[in-house]
Structure formats: structure tokens, C-alpha cells
Amino acid sequence: MATSIADLGAESARQHRDFGAGSLIVCDRLVRIYLAAGIEVQALQGLDLLVAEGELVALVGASGSGKSTLMNILAGLDTPTAGAVRVAGRDLAAMNARQRLAYRRRMVGFIWQQTSRNLLPYLTAQQNVELPMRLAGGGRARDRRRRAAELLDLLGLGDCLHRTPDQLSGGEQQRAAIAVGLVNEPKVLLADEPTGELDTATAAEVFGALQTANRELGVTVLIVTHDPAVSSVVRRVVAIRDGRTSTEIHRQATTGDDGTEAQHAVEYAVLDRAGRLQLPREMTEPLGMADLVRLEAEPDHIGVWPDTRDEK
């Protein structure tokens, strides 16, 4: 019996529903197109990404690759042009304005690169952390103060409760911003270049605070970063290129025969759901690979060869 168009549509819908089942964050063929000065800009071009609950993931890529666009969509600050995006089972593309506001207040925390965007200058650190709870209508004043103080203490700011942002260093401001992002117990904490304006030592303290949040509170953390000191230590690094995930680095600890522990890293290319694979330029350019390549199926691998027709 011939397969009907309706059957094909139902099968496609089932595959979309099943993709990422069990993942906390699901980006399914995500597309975002902007119009800038009358020119169409494709910031995301069918991006796929799955993140499990409790992961700490670094997102890397060149300027304009789509990292910040992805973060803004996951934060509920922007909407995709096409594709699907779900966080903790919530369909972000289908939310109305009120649902989106509730999502931003309770489900996700966000930390900007610019320290001045994260804290209100006329409130103390403790008051800044209390504010999201007040906006979400949470608890009594005494409970809010205790919760804010506990978070700040967890992040090493127990002696800074009553200081305003201008009395805090850049690193202390970013750690206070992390507390603000965590206070309503979100499922996901997003950090867009949180160490970009900090020196190496201070950046390490801020990243340590993000690790503490992930380890002690169980929150899932996504960090956009250009800082090799950050991307070199997280277990999973996702590289975005031309609006799609291109490669991933996975790290795990291995123990040698002498009992010494070392980090072992493996880089993988991402094969997306459409079967597309981005080969790194540092591999293709020395071989003269461009436009067309030849594929050969072997029993245990697929060979990729440059086009040699012009050499004959």
C-alpha cells in the first residue's frame, strides 16, 4: 500500500516529538533570520543541540557564528524564525508574552558580559539578589533575605551583603549576578561571556562560582566564552560555526597505572539530523578540499577524498 502524504506528515511530527526525549534543552533544526538594513541575515541555520539536566557546557565560536542569538532564544528574549526549542518540556516558540515573562522569572537565569547590566546600582548585593524573588511574588521578606544571604555566602560574598555594586570589584559583581540568576531556583543558568571583562585570576573566581552552582545546586549551566581557561576544563565544549553546531569536545578523567588522574579530551564532528557534517578548515584546506568531495563507504568508516578530476 502506498504511503500517503498524511502518513508522512504524521511520521515527521513523531520524529520531531521524539527528538531529544529526556533532554532538558532541545534545539531542533533551529533557524533565526534577521533583516538588517534591508539585508537578510541568517544567524542560525538549522541548529541542533541537546543538553542533559545537570550538564555544564561551554559554547564557543567566532563572532557572528550564532552563539549569542542562541542564548537569547534560550533566555526567552528572542524567538526563532523556524524550528523548535524546548526547555524543561516548555515550547518556547509557542509561548505568549505572559508565559515568556513567567519563564524568564522562574525557569532561566541570565548573566551578561557587562557587569553594569546585571545589577541595579542603587541596591546592595543582597537587595539585588532579593529583587527577582519579589518580582516573582515569592515568600516573606525575612525568607527572601535569608535566601539571598545564603546564596551570596555560597559564592564567596558573605561579607559583601550590604555593599552596592560600585563598592564591589568586577569579579564580585559577576558573582553577585550569578546569585541573582540562581535565586528563583531556575532549571538553566545562561552566561554570555561572563569573564570577558575580567583579568585571568578574577575570571577563574567567576568560573569557579559557576562550577559551584552546577555542582552544589544541580543547575544546568551554559556558558558562551572565548576564554581558553574556561573551555579547556569543562567536560563538554560545543563549537558553533555558520549558525550550526560543528564540533564538540568531550573530556573525561582517566586514571593511569600509577594512580595519576589525567583529563582525556576527544574532538568530534557533529552529524546533524539532515546528515550534514562540517569538516574543519584546518583539515580540508591543506588537502585542497572545496566545493565537491568524493565519499567512499568502507566496512568500518567513510572515506572523504578531494575532487581530483582536474588532475587527470
PDB file of C-alpha atoms in Angstrom:
ATOM      1  CA  MET A   1       0.000   0.000   0.000  1.00  0.00           C
ATOM      2  CA  ALA A   2       1.367   3.415  -0.951  1.00  0.00           C
ATOM      3  CA  THR A   3       2.333   5.728   1.880  1.00  0.00           C
ATOM      4  CA  SER A   4       0.010   8.743   1.998  1.00  0.00           C
ATOM      5  CA  ILE A   5       1.033  12.358   2.491  1.00  0.00           C
ATOM      6  CA  ALA A   6      -0.827  12.292   5.809  1.00  0.00           C
ATOM      7  CA  ASP A   7       1.231   9.291   6.941  1.00  0.00           C
ATOM      8  CA  LEU A   8       4.464  11.047   6.006  1.00  0.00           C
ATOM      9  CA  GLY A   9       3.352  14.141   7.907  1.00  0.00           C
ATOM     10  CA  ALA A  10       2.486  12.097  10.980  1.00  0.00           C
ATOM     11  CA  GLU A  11       5.858  10.317  10.866  1.00  0.00           C
ATOM     12  CA  SER A  12       7.679  13.658  10.572  1.00  0.00           C
ATOM     13  CA  ALA A  13       5.731  15.065  13.528  1.00  0.00           C
ATOM     14  CA  ARG A  14       6.552  11.951  15.591  1.00  0.00           C
ATOM     15  CA  GLN A  15      10.264  12.310  14.851  1.00  0.00           C
ATOM     16  CA  HIS A  16      10.167  15.944  15.958  1.00  0.00           C
ATOM     17  CA  ARG A  17       8.427  14.972  19.206  1.00  0.00           C
ATOM     18  CA  ASP A  18      10.839  12.110  19.887  1.00  0.00           C
ATOM     19  CA  PHE A  19      13.998  14.114  19.162  1.00  0.00           C
ATOM     20  CA  GLY A  20      15.688  14.960  22.429  1.00  0.00           C
ATOM     21  CA  ALA A  21      13.331  12.950  24.611  1.00  0.00           C
ATOM     22  CA  GLY A  22      14.736  13.115  28.139  1.00  0.00           C
ATOM     23  CA  SER A  23      16.959  16.148  27.469  1.00  0.00           C
ATOM     24  CA  LEU A  24      16.475  19.356  29.425  1.00  0.00           C
ATOM     25  CA  ILE A  25      17.286  21.614  26.444  1.00  0.00           C
ATOM     26  CA  VAL A  26      16.229  20.647  22.923  1.00  0.00           C
ATOM     27  CA  CYS A  27      17.014  22.752  19.847  1.00  0.00           C
ATOM     28  CA  ASP A  28      15.559  21.062  16.772  1.00  0.00           C
ATOM     29  CA  ARG A  29      16.623  22.497  13.386  1.00  0.00           C
ATOM     30  CA  LEU A  30      16.563  25.993  14.857  1.00  0.00           C
ATOM     31  CA  VAL A  31      16.513  28.911  12.395  1.00  0.00           C
ATOM     32  CA  ARG A  32      16.745  32.643  13.130  1.00  0.00           C
ATOM     33  CA  ILE A  33      16.683  35.180  10.307  1.00  0.00           C
ATOM     34  CA  TYR A  34      17.082  38.927  10.828  1.00  0.00           C
ATOM     35  CA  LEU A  35      16.605  41.845   8.489  1.00  0.00           C
ATOM     36  CA  ALA A  36      19.424  44.364   8.907  1.00  0.00           C
ATOM     37  CA  ALA A  37      19.385  47.431   6.650  1.00  0.00           C
ATOM     38  CA  GLY A  38      17.175  45.509   4.240  1.00  0.00           C
ATOM     39  CA  ILE A  39      19.604  42.569   4.095  1.00  0.00           C
ATOM     40  CA  GLU A  40      18.595  39.104   5.275  1.00  0.00           C
ATOM     41  CA  VAL A  41      20.969  37.723   7.909  1.00  0.00           C
ATOM     42  CA  GLN A  42      20.726  34.030   8.793  1.00  0.00           C
ATOM     43  CA  ALA A  43      22.055  33.888  12.339  1.00  0.00           C
ATOM     44  CA  LEU A  44      21.002  30.263  12.924  1.00  0.00           C
ATOM     45  CA  GLN A  45      20.733  27.817  10.043  1.00  0.00           C
ATOM     46  CA  GLY A  46      19.066  24.644  11.248  1.00  0.00           C
ATOM     47  CA  LEU A  47      20.958  24.260  14.533  1.00  0.00           C
ATOM     48  CA  ASP A  48      20.520  21.057  16.551  1.00  0.00           C
ATOM     49  CA  LEU A  49      21.548  20.876  20.218  1.00  0.00           C
ATOM     50  CA  LEU A  50      20.708  18.613  23.138  1.00  0.00           C
ATOM     51  CA  VAL A  51      21.729  19.344  26.733  1.00  0.00           C
ATOM     52  CA  ALA A  52      21.022  16.971  29.594  1.00  0.00           C
ATOM     53  CA  GLU A  53      19.923  18.132  33.026  1.00  0.00           C
ATOM     54  CA  GLY A  54      22.882  18.914  35.275  1.00  0.00           C
ATOM     55  CA  GLU A  55      25.430  19.478  32.497  1.00  0.00           C
ATOM     56  CA  LEU A  56      27.919  22.344  32.390  1.00  0.00           C
ATOM     57  CA  VAL A  57      28.532  23.184  28.718  1.00  0.00           C
ATOM     58  CA  ALA A  58      30.729  25.811  27.048  1.00  0.00           C
ATOM     59  CA  LEU A  59      29.642  27.302  23.704  1.00  0.00           C
ATOM     60  CA  VAL A  60      32.463  28.637  21.530  1.00  0.00           C
ATOM     61  CA  GLY A  61      32.687  30.137  18.064  1.00  0.00           C
ATOM     62  CA  ALA A  62      33.768  33.155  16.081  1.00  0.00           C
ATOM     63  CA  SER A  63      31.954  36.471  16.328  1.00  0.00           C
ATOM     64  CA  GLY A  64      28.744  36.248  14.308  1.00  0.00           C
ATOM     65  CA  SER A  65      28.564  32.455  14.450  1.00  0.00           C
ATOM     66  CA  GLY A  66      25.188  32.498  16.231  1.00  0.00           C
ATOM     67  CA  LYS A  67      26.173  31.896  19.872  1.00  0.00           C
ATOM     68  CA  SER A  68      24.511  34.974  21.362  1.00  0.00           C
ATOM     69  CA  THR A  69      21.427  34.520  19.166  1.00  0.00           C
ATOM     70  CA  LEU A  70      21.039  31.001  20.548  1.00  0.00           C
ATOM     71  CA  MET A  71      21.469  32.249  24.130  1.00  0.00           C
ATOM     72  CA  ASN A  72      18.858  34.977  23.632  1.00  0.00           C
ATOM     73  CA  ILE A  73      16.366  32.408  22.322  1.00  0.00           C
ATOM     74  CA  LEU A  74      17.023  30.057  25.258  1.00  0.00           C
ATOM     75  CA  ALA A  75      16.636  33.016  27.642  1.00  0.00           C
ATOM     76  CA  GLY A  76      13.212  33.868  26.221  1.00  0.00           C
ATOM     77  CA  LEU A  77      14.490  37.224  24.933  1.00  0.00           C
ATOM     78  CA  ASP A  78      14.089  36.297  21.253  1.00  0.00           C
ATOM     79  CA  THR A  79      12.023  33.851  19.192  1.00  0.00           C
ATOM     80  CA  PRO A  80      13.154  31.532  16.387  1.00  0.00           C
ATOM     81  CA  THR A  81      12.057  32.047  12.796  1.00  0.00           C
ATOM     82  CA  ALA A  82      11.622  28.287  12.330  1.00  0.00           C
ATOM     83  CA  GLY A  83      12.381  25.056  14.105  1.00  0.00           C
ATOM     84  CA  ALA A  84      11.589  24.040  17.665  1.00  0.00           C
ATOM     85  CA  VAL A  85      13.148  24.865  21.015  1.00  0.00           C
ATOM     86  CA  ARG A  86      12.112  23.303  24.319  1.00  0.00           C
ATOM     87  CA  VAL A  87      13.456  23.840  27.827  1.00  0.00           C
ATOM     88  CA  ALA A  88      12.231  21.525  30.597  1.00  0.00           C
ATOM     89  CA  GLY A  89       9.376  20.465  28.333  1.00  0.00           C
ATOM     90  CA  ARG A  90       8.236  24.024  27.609  1.00  0.00           C
ATOM     91  CA  ASP A  91       7.867  25.032  23.970  1.00  0.00           C
ATOM     92  CA  LEU A  92       9.455  28.488  23.840  1.00  0.00           C
ATOM     93  CA  ALA A  93       8.255  29.213  20.300  1.00  0.00           C
ATOM     94  CA  ALA A  94       4.610  28.724  21.317  1.00  0.00           C
ATOM     95  CA  MET A  95       4.678  30.997  24.393  1.00  0.00           C
ATOM     96  CA  ASN A  96       2.706  34.217  24.591  1.00  0.00           C
ATOM     97  CA  ALA A  97       4.133  37.347  26.227  1.00  0.00           C
ATOM     98  CA  ARG A  98       2.853  36.492  29.711  1.00  0.00           C
ATOM     99  CA  GLN A  99       4.160  32.927  29.564  1.00  0.00           C
ATOM    100  CA  ARG A 100       7.513  34.180  28.313  1.00  0.00           C
ATOM    101  CA  LEU A 101       7.778  36.591  31.258  1.00  0.00           C
ATOM    102  CA  ALA A 102       6.982  33.808  33.735  1.00  0.00           C
ATOM    103  CA  TYR A 103       9.574  31.614  32.031  1.00  0.00           C
ATOM    104  CA  ARG A 104      12.279  34.277  32.367  1.00  0.00           C
ATOM    105  CA  ARG A 105      11.448  34.837  36.029  1.00  0.00           C
ATOM    106  CA  ARG A 106      11.360  31.227  37.169  1.00  0.00           C
ATOM    107  CA  MET A 107      12.891  28.818  34.661  1.00  0.00           C
ATOM    108  CA  VAL A 108      16.060  30.533  33.500  1.00  0.00           C
ATOM    109  CA  GLY A 109      18.758  32.810  34.906  1.00  0.00           C
ATOM    110  CA  PHE A 110      20.903  35.044  32.690  1.00  0.00           C
ATOM    111  CA  ILE A 111      24.285  36.721  33.225  1.00  0.00           C
ATOM    112  CA  TRP A 112      25.528  39.378  30.808  1.00  0.00           C
ATOM    113  CA  GLN A 113      29.158  40.074  29.968  1.00  0.00           C
ATOM    114  CA  GLN A 114      28.834  43.735  31.003  1.00  0.00           C
ATOM    115  CA  THR A 115      28.775  43.813  34.787  1.00  0.00           C
ATOM    116  CA  SER A 116      26.714  47.023  34.741  1.00  0.00           C
ATOM    117  CA  ARG A 117      23.778  45.188  33.082  1.00  0.00           C
ATOM    118  CA  ASN A 118      23.434  42.591  35.802  1.00  0.00           C
ATOM    119  CA  LEU A 119      22.920  44.654  38.965  1.00  0.00           C
ATOM    120  CA  LEU A 120      20.925  47.766  39.880  1.00  0.00           C
ATOM    121  CA  PRO A 121      23.454  50.368  41.064  1.00  0.00           C
ATOM    122  CA  TYR A 122      21.330  51.770  43.905  1.00  0.00           C
ATOM    123  CA  LEU A 123      20.673  48.399  45.594  1.00  0.00           C
ATOM    124  CA  THR A 124      23.042  46.414  47.774  1.00  0.00           C
ATOM    125  CA  ALA A 125      24.208  42.958  46.704  1.00  0.00           C
ATOM    126  CA  GLN A 126      21.657  41.349  48.994  1.00  0.00           C
ATOM    127  CA  GLN A 127      18.836  43.587  47.741  1.00  0.00           C
ATOM    128  CA  ASN A 128      19.760  42.822  44.119  1.00  0.00           C
ATOM    129  CA  VAL A 129      19.518  39.108  44.835  1.00  0.00           C
ATOM    130  CA  GLU A 130      16.189  39.547  46.651  1.00  0.00           C
ATOM    131  CA  LEU A 131      14.611  41.503  43.787  1.00  0.00           C
ATOM    132  CA  PRO A 132      13.803  38.551  41.449  1.00  0.00           C
ATOM    133  CA  MET A 133      12.038  36.810  44.337  1.00  0.00           C
ATOM    134  CA  ARG A 134       9.947  39.914  44.977  1.00  0.00           C
ATOM    135  CA  LEU A 135       9.046  40.220  41.290  1.00  0.00           C
ATOM    136  CA  ALA A 136       8.005  36.564  41.219  1.00  0.00           C
ATOM    137  CA  GLY A 137       5.914  37.045  44.371  1.00  0.00           C
ATOM    138  CA  GLY A 138       7.971  34.614  46.383  1.00  0.00           C
ATOM    139  CA  GLY A 139       7.959  34.285  50.177  1.00  0.00           C
ATOM    140  CA  ARG A 140       8.137  36.611  53.135  1.00  0.00           C
ATOM    141  CA  ALA A 141      10.717  39.382  53.406  1.00  0.00           C
ATOM    142  CA  ARG A 142      12.620  37.509  56.124  1.00  0.00           C
ATOM    143  CA  ASP A 143      12.810  34.370  53.970  1.00  0.00           C
ATOM    144  CA  ARG A 144      13.959  36.368  50.951  1.00  0.00           C
ATOM    145  CA  ARG A 145      16.745  37.987  52.967  1.00  0.00           C
ATOM    146  CA  ARG A 146      17.896  34.617  54.282  1.00  0.00           C
ATOM    147  CA  ARG A 147      17.850  33.026  50.830  1.00  0.00           C
ATOM    148  CA  ALA A 148      19.839  35.924  49.332  1.00  0.00           C
ATOM    149  CA  ALA A 149      22.405  35.818  52.137  1.00  0.00           C
ATOM    150  CA  GLU A 150      22.851  32.038  51.784  1.00  0.00           C
ATOM    151  CA  LEU A 151      23.459  32.273  48.035  1.00  0.00           C
ATOM    152  CA  LEU A 152      25.941  35.114  48.352  1.00  0.00           C
ATOM    153  CA  ASP A 153      27.787  33.219  51.069  1.00  0.00           C
ATOM    154  CA  LEU A 154      27.897  30.080  48.878  1.00  0.00           C
ATOM    155  CA  LEU A 155      29.566  32.140  46.151  1.00  0.00           C
ATOM    156  CA  GLY A 156      32.132  33.684  48.474  1.00  0.00           C
ATOM    157  CA  LEU A 157      30.384  37.025  49.034  1.00  0.00           C
ATOM    158  CA  GLY A 158      29.228  36.585  52.611  1.00  0.00           C
ATOM    159  CA  ASP A 159      30.999  39.791  53.660  1.00  0.00           C
ATOM    160  CA  CYS A 160      29.570  41.862  50.779  1.00  0.00           C
ATOM    161  CA  LEU A 161      25.834  41.696  51.555  1.00  0.00           C
ATOM    162  CA  HIS A 162      25.413  45.398  52.196  1.00  0.00           C
ATOM    163  CA  ARG A 163      27.727  46.767  49.529  1.00  0.00           C
ATOM    164  CA  THR A 164      26.401  48.457  46.397  1.00  0.00           C
ATOM    165  CA  PRO A 165      27.885  47.480  43.005  1.00  0.00           C
ATOM    166  CA  ASP A 166      30.296  50.437  42.982  1.00  0.00           C
ATOM    167  CA  GLN A 167      31.790  49.036  46.202  1.00  0.00           C
ATOM    168  CA  LEU A 168      32.397  45.626  44.597  1.00  0.00           C
ATOM    169  CA  SER A 169      35.180  44.538  42.263  1.00  0.00           C
ATOM    170  CA  GLY A 170      34.325  43.338  38.761  1.00  0.00           C
ATOM    171  CA  GLY A 171      34.616  39.719  39.820  1.00  0.00           C
ATOM    172  CA  GLU A 172      32.471  40.276  42.912  1.00  0.00           C
ATOM    173  CA  GLN A 173      29.829  41.954  40.734  1.00  0.00           C
ATOM    174  CA  GLN A 174      29.714  38.941  38.407  1.00  0.00           C
ATOM    175  CA  ARG A 175      29.464  36.516  41.325  1.00  0.00           C
ATOM    176  CA  ALA A 176      26.615  38.618  42.747  1.00  0.00           C
ATOM    177  CA  ALA A 177      24.996  38.459  39.289  1.00  0.00           C
ATOM    178  CA  ILE A 178      25.251  34.666  39.406  1.00  0.00           C
ATOM    179  CA  ALA A 179      23.408  34.740  42.744  1.00  0.00           C
ATOM    180  CA  VAL A 180      20.709  36.936  41.149  1.00  0.00           C
ATOM    181  CA  GLY A 181      20.346  34.392  38.343  1.00  0.00           C
ATOM    182  CA  LEU A 182      20.091  31.483  40.785  1.00  0.00           C
ATOM    183  CA  VAL A 183      17.787  32.886  43.433  1.00  0.00           C
ATOM    184  CA  ASN A 184      14.484  31.645  41.937  1.00  0.00           C
ATOM    185  CA  GLU A 185      15.928  28.140  41.506  1.00  0.00           C
ATOM    186  CA  PRO A 186      15.930  28.069  37.695  1.00  0.00           C
ATOM    187  CA  LYS A 187      16.424  24.915  35.668  1.00  0.00           C
ATOM    188  CA  VAL A 188      19.036  26.628  33.474  1.00  0.00           C
ATOM    189  CA  LEU A 189      21.665  29.302  34.065  1.00  0.00           C
ATOM    190  CA  LEU A 190      22.909  31.081  30.916  1.00  0.00           C
ATOM    191  CA  ALA A 191      26.111  33.134  30.971  1.00  0.00           C
ATOM    192  CA  ASP A 192      27.109  35.182  27.911  1.00  0.00           C
ATOM    193  CA  GLU A 193      30.868  35.860  28.126  1.00  0.00           C
ATOM    194  CA  PRO A 194      30.739  36.278  31.944  1.00  0.00           C
ATOM    195  CA  THR A 195      34.531  36.554  32.207  1.00  0.00           C
ATOM    196  CA  GLY A 196      35.085  38.695  29.102  1.00  0.00           C
ATOM    197  CA  GLU A 197      35.861  41.908  31.001  1.00  0.00           C
ATOM    198  CA  LEU A 198      37.933  40.317  33.775  1.00  0.00           C
ATOM    199  CA  ASP A 199      41.601  39.505  34.301  1.00  0.00           C
ATOM    200  CA  THR A 200      42.725  35.878  34.417  1.00  0.00           C
ATOM    201  CA  ALA A 201      42.670  35.433  38.190  1.00  0.00           C
ATOM    202  CA  THR A 202      39.285  37.115  38.609  1.00  0.00           C
ATOM    203  CA  ALA A 203      37.849  35.178  35.672  1.00  0.00           C
ATOM    204  CA  ALA A 204      38.890  31.943  37.401  1.00  0.00           C
ATOM    205  CA  GLU A 205      36.941  33.004  40.515  1.00  0.00           C
ATOM    206  CA  VAL A 206      33.801  33.706  38.461  1.00  0.00           C
ATOM    207  CA  PHE A 207      34.065  30.399  36.619  1.00  0.00           C
ATOM    208  CA  GLY A 208      34.572  28.702  39.977  1.00  0.00           C
ATOM    209  CA  ALA A 209      31.271  30.237  41.120  1.00  0.00           C
ATOM    210  CA  LEU A 210      29.518  28.801  38.057  1.00  0.00           C
ATOM    211  CA  GLN A 211      31.034  25.400  38.808  1.00  0.00           C
ATOM    212  CA  THR A 212      29.818  25.692  42.401  1.00  0.00           C
ATOM    213  CA  ALA A 213      26.294  26.486  41.205  1.00  0.00           C
ATOM    214  CA  ASN A 214      26.368  23.477  38.896  1.00  0.00           C
ATOM    215  CA  ARG A 215      27.860  21.106  41.471  1.00  0.00           C
ATOM    216  CA  GLU A 216      26.119  22.225  44.672  1.00  0.00           C
ATOM    217  CA  LEU A 217      22.725  23.305  43.336  1.00  0.00           C
ATOM    218  CA  GLY A 218      22.422  20.980  40.336  1.00  0.00           C
ATOM    219  CA  VAL A 219      21.528  23.768  37.925  1.00  0.00           C
ATOM    220  CA  THR A 220      22.326  23.219  34.240  1.00  0.00           C
ATOM    221  CA  VAL A 221      24.855  25.821  33.042  1.00  0.00           C
ATOM    222  CA  LEU A 222      25.572  27.058  29.509  1.00  0.00           C
ATOM    223  CA  ILE A 223      28.492  29.457  29.080  1.00  0.00           C
ATOM    224  CA  VAL A 224      29.367  31.394  25.932  1.00  0.00           C
ATOM    225  CA  THR A 225      33.088  32.027  26.119  1.00  0.00           C
ATOM    226  CA  HIS A 226      36.240  32.902  24.224  1.00  0.00           C
ATOM    227  CA  ASP A 227      38.325  32.204  27.322  1.00  0.00           C
ATOM    228  CA  PRO A 228      40.530  29.118  26.767  1.00  0.00           C
ATOM    229  CA  ALA A 229      40.937  28.790  30.536  1.00  0.00           C
ATOM    230  CA  VAL A 230      37.196  28.053  30.711  1.00  0.00           C
ATOM    231  CA  SER A 231      36.732  25.965  27.572  1.00  0.00           C
ATOM    232  CA  SER A 232      39.763  23.834  28.404  1.00  0.00           C
ATOM    233  CA  VAL A 233      38.358  22.479  31.666  1.00  0.00           C
ATOM    234  CA  VAL A 234      34.631  21.884  31.102  1.00  0.00           C
ATOM    235  CA  ARG A 235      33.608  18.359  30.176  1.00  0.00           C
ATOM    236  CA  ARG A 236      31.726  19.376  27.036  1.00  0.00           C
ATOM    237  CA  VAL A 237      32.550  22.174  24.588  1.00  0.00           C
ATOM    238  CA  VAL A 238      30.191  22.822  21.666  1.00  0.00           C
ATOM    239  CA  ALA A 239      31.543  24.844  18.744  1.00  0.00           C
ATOM    240  CA  ILE A 240      29.096  26.805  16.599  1.00  0.00           C
ATOM    241  CA  ARG A 241      30.039  27.810  13.062  1.00  0.00           C
ATOM    242  CA  ASP A 242      27.870  29.499  10.436  1.00  0.00           C
ATOM    243  CA  GLY A 243      24.736  29.118  12.540  1.00  0.00           C
ATOM    244  CA  ARG A 244      25.086  25.375  13.200  1.00  0.00           C
ATOM    245  CA  THR A 245      26.845  23.177  15.729  1.00  0.00           C
ATOM    246  CA  SER A 246      30.043  21.998  14.023  1.00  0.00           C
ATOM    247  CA  THR A 247      32.221  20.152  16.536  1.00  0.00           C
ATOM    248  CA  GLU A 248      32.182  19.015  20.152  1.00  0.00           C
ATOM    249  CA  ILE A 249      34.990  18.268  22.587  1.00  0.00           C
ATOM    250  CA  HIS A 250      34.244  15.784  25.359  1.00  0.00           C
ATOM    251  CA  ARG A 251      36.565  15.385  28.346  1.00  0.00           C
ATOM    252  CA  GLN A 252      36.712  12.704  30.967  1.00  0.00           C
ATOM    253  CA  ALA A 253      39.099  11.853  33.741  1.00  0.00           C
ATOM    254  CA  THR A 254      41.278   8.771  33.297  1.00  0.00           C
ATOM    255  CA  THR A 255      43.484   7.115  35.904  1.00  0.00           C
ATOM    256  CA  GLY A 256      46.861   5.701  34.911  1.00  0.00           C
ATOM    257  CA  ASP A 257      48.544   2.578  36.234  1.00  0.00           C
ATOM    258  CA  ASP A 258      50.406   4.709  38.775  1.00  0.00           C
ATOM    259  CA  GLY A 259      47.146   6.167  40.100  1.00  0.00           C
ATOM    260  CA  THR A 260      47.697   9.554  38.490  1.00  0.00           C
ATOM    261  CA  GLU A 261      44.499  11.181  37.169  1.00  0.00           C
ATOM    262  CA  ALA A 262      44.559  12.984  33.835  1.00  0.00           C
ATOM    263  CA  GLN A 263      41.983  14.632  31.581  1.00  0.00           C
ATOM    264  CA  HIS A 264      41.429  12.914  28.247  1.00  0.00           C
ATOM    265  CA  ALA A 265      39.808  15.003  25.511  1.00  0.00           C
ATOM    266  CA  VAL A 266      38.310  13.822  22.214  1.00  0.00           C
ATOM    267  CA  GLU A 267      37.005  16.128  19.481  1.00  0.00           C
ATOM    268  CA  TYR A 268      34.017  15.021  17.424  1.00  0.00           C
ATOM    269  CA  ALA A 269      32.426  16.478  14.305  1.00  0.00           C
ATOM    270  CA  VAL A 270      28.660  16.947  14.610  1.00  0.00           C
ATOM    271  CA  LEU A 271      26.493  14.995  12.177  1.00  0.00           C
ATOM    272  CA  ASP A 272      23.141  16.768  12.301  1.00  0.00           C
ATOM    273  CA  ARG A 273      19.701  15.293  11.664  1.00  0.00           C
ATOM    274  CA  ALA A 274      19.834  16.288   7.999  1.00  0.00           C
ATOM    275  CA  GLY A 275      23.090  14.337   7.590  1.00  0.00           C
ATOM    276  CA  ARG A 276      25.211  17.485   7.303  1.00  0.00           C
ATOM    277  CA  LEU A 277      28.795  17.452   8.532  1.00  0.00           C
ATOM    278  CA  GLN A 278      31.089  20.478   8.837  1.00  0.00           C
ATOM    279  CA  LEU A 279      34.695  19.498   8.213  1.00  0.00           C
ATOM    280  CA  PRO A 280      37.241  21.747   9.979  1.00  0.00           C
ATOM    281  CA  ARG A 281      39.041  24.138   7.635  1.00  0.00           C
ATOM    282  CA  GLU A 282      42.409  23.206   9.125  1.00  0.00           C
ATOM    283  CA  MET A 283      41.818  19.696   7.759  1.00  0.00           C
ATOM    284  CA  THR A 284      40.233  20.497   4.396  1.00  0.00           C
ATOM    285  CA  GLU A 285      42.424  23.382   3.204  1.00  0.00           C
ATOM    286  CA  PRO A 286      45.778  21.513   3.212  1.00  0.00           C
ATOM    287  CA  LEU A 287      44.126  18.821   1.070  1.00  0.00           C
ATOM    288  CA  GLY A 288      42.591  21.306  -1.343  1.00  0.00           C
ATOM    289  CA  MET A 289      39.057  20.230  -0.479  1.00  0.00           C
ATOM    290  CA  ALA A 290      36.459  22.703  -1.775  1.00  0.00           C
ATOM    291  CA  ASP A 291      33.025  22.585  -3.379  1.00  0.00           C
ATOM    292  CA  LEU A 292      32.977  18.826  -4.144  1.00  0.00           C
ATOM    293  CA  VAL A 293      34.443  15.885  -2.268  1.00  0.00           C
ATOM    294  CA  ARG A 294      34.280  12.176  -3.017  1.00  0.00           C
ATOM    295  CA  LEU A 295      32.899   9.726  -0.456  1.00  0.00           C
ATOM    296  CA  GLU A 296      33.781   6.058  -0.202  1.00  0.00           C
ATOM    297  CA  ALA A 297      31.997   3.669   2.138  1.00  0.00           C
ATOM    298  CA  GLU A 298      34.250   1.215   3.921  1.00  0.00           C
ATOM    299  CA  PRO A 299      33.193  -1.547   6.334  1.00  0.00           C
ATOM    300  CA  ASP A 300      34.120   0.491   9.420  1.00  0.00           C
ATOM    301  CA  HIS A 301      34.346   4.104   8.204  1.00  0.00           C
ATOM    302  CA  ILE A 302      33.558   6.591   5.459  1.00  0.00           C
ATOM    303  CA  GLY A 303      36.455   7.981   3.450  1.00  0.00           C
ATOM    304  CA  VAL A 304      36.369  11.613   2.319  1.00  0.00           C
ATOM    305  CA  TRP A 305      38.586  12.488  -0.658  1.00  0.00           C
ATOM    306  CA  PRO A 306      39.287  15.719  -2.547  1.00  0.00           C
ATOM    307  CA  ASP A 307      37.972  16.194  -6.077  1.00  0.00           C
ATOM    308  CA  THR A 308      40.846  15.174  -8.390  1.00  0.00           C
ATOM    309  CA  ARG A 309      39.100  15.399 -11.775  1.00  0.00           C
ATOM    310  CA  ASP A 310      41.184  18.414 -12.842  1.00  0.00           C
ATOM    311  CA  GLU A 311      44.384  16.481 -12.176  1.00  0.00           C
ATOM    312  CA  LYS A 312      43.634  13.883 -14.856  1.00  0.00           C
TER     313      LYS A 312
END
